[in-house]
C-alpha positions as a printed NumPy array, in Angstrom:
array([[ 96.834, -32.287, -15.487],
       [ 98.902, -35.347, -16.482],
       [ 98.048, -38.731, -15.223],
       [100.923, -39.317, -13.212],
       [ 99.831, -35.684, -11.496],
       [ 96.312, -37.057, -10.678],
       [ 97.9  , -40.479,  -9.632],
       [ 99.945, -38.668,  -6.859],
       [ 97.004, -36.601,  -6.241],
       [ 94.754, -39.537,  -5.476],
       [ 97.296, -41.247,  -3.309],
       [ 97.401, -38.369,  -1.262],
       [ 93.38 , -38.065,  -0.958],
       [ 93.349, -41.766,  -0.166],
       [ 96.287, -41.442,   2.811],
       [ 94.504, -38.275,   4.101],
       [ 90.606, -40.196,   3.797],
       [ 92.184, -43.22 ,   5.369],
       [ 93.792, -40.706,   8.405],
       [ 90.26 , -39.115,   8.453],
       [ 88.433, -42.183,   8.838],
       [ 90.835, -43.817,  11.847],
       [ 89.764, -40.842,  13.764],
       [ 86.395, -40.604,  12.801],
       [ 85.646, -44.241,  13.851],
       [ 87.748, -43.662,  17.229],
       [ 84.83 , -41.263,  17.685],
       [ 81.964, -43.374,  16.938],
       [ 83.216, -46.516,  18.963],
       [ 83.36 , -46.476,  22.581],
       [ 86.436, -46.486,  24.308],
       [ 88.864, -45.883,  21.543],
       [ 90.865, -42.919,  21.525],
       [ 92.959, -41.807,  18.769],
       [ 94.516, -38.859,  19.627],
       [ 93.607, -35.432,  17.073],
       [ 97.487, -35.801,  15.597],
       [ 95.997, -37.989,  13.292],
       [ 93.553, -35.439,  11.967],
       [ 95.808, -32.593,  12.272],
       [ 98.34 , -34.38 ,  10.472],
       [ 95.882, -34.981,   7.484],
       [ 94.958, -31.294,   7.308],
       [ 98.071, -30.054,   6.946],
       [ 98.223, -32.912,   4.176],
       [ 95.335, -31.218,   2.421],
       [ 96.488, -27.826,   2.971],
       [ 99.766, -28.201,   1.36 ],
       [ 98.494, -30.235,  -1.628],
       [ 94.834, -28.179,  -2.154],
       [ 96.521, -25.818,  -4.842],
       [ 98.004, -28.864,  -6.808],
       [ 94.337, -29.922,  -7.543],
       [ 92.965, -26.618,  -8.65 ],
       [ 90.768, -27.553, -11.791],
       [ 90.399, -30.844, -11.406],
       [ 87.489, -33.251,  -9.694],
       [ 89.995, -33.724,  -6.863],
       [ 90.236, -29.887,  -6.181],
       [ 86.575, -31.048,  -4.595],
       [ 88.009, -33.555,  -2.376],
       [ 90.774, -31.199,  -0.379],
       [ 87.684, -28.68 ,   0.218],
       [ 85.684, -31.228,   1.351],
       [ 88.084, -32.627,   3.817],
       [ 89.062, -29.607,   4.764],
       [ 85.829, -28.085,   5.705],
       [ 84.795, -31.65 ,   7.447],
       [ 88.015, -31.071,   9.811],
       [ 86.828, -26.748,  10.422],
       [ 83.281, -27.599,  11.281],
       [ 83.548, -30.628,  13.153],
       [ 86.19 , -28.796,  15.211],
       [ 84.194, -25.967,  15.591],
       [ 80.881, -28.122,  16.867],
       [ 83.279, -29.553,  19.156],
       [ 84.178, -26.712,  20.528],
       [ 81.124, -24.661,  20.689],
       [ 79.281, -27.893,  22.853],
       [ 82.633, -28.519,  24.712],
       [ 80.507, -26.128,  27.569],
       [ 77.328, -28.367,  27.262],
       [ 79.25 , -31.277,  27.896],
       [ 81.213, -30.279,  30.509],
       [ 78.254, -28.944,  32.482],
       [ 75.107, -31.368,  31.154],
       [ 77.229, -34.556,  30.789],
       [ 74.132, -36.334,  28.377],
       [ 73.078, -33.447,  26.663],
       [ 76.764, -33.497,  25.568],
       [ 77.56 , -36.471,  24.696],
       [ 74.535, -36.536,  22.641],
       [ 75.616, -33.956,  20.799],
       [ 79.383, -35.102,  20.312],
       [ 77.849, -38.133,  19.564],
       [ 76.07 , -37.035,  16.622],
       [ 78.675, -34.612,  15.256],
       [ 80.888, -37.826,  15.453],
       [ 78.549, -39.231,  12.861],
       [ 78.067, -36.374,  11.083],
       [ 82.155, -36.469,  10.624],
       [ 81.928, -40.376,   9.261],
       [ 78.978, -40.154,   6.622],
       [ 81.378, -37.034,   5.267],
       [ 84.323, -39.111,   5.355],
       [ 82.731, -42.105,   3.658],
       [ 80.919, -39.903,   1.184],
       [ 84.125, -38.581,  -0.009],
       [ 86.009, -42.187,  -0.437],
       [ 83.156, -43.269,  -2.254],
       [ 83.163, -40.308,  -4.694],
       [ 86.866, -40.998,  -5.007],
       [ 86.416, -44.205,  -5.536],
       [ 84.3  , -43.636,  -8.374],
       [ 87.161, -40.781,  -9.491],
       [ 84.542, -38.239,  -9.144],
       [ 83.991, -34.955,  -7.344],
       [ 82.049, -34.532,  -3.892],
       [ 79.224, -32.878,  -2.944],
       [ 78.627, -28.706,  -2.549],
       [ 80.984, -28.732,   1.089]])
């Protein structure tokens, strides 16, 4: 892959980290909302743009974003009855996969940062 190629590449990990991480400190801070278009829009970002990184350390990045997006909506959803029904028992847990969702987030710009690949996610 040419340099320009990564270049482009990179831009787009950094727009769809940046996206990621407006959300994911929405969730951590009380009282702001930023609505899920955000995220949504940065996984269709990844999705389109995953098979342009294939082979390279970036290919890492679109998986990991993309998997951080699919379980943390998934968590969401599968204590979405806890909360609703135990209000503190939920928000604990919301709470946590909130910050679960940020340490991935900032894990990744750091890697990419460094122009290196992320973790095994």
């Amino acid at each position: 892959m040419n340099t320009e190629a990564q270049d482009s590449l990179k831009t787009v990990g950094w727009i769809s980290y940046l996206l990621h991480l407006i959300v994911a400190v929405a969730a951590v801070v009380p009282g702001a909302q930023v609505g899920a278009g955000l995220l949504l829009v940065a996984l269709i970002i990844d999705l389109v743009k995953k098979s342009d990184a294939l082979g390279s350390w970036q290919e890492s990045h679109f998986r990991w974003r993309i998997r951080s997006v699919l379980w943390a909506g998934l968590l969401y959803v599968l204590t979405a009855p806890l909360f609703l029904l135990l209000y503190l028992p939920g928000a604990l847990a919301w709470a946590l996969i909130s910050l679960w969702f940020l340490y991935r987030i900032v894990r990744g710009m750091v890697a990419m940062n460094k122009d290196q690949a992320v973790g095994h996610g």
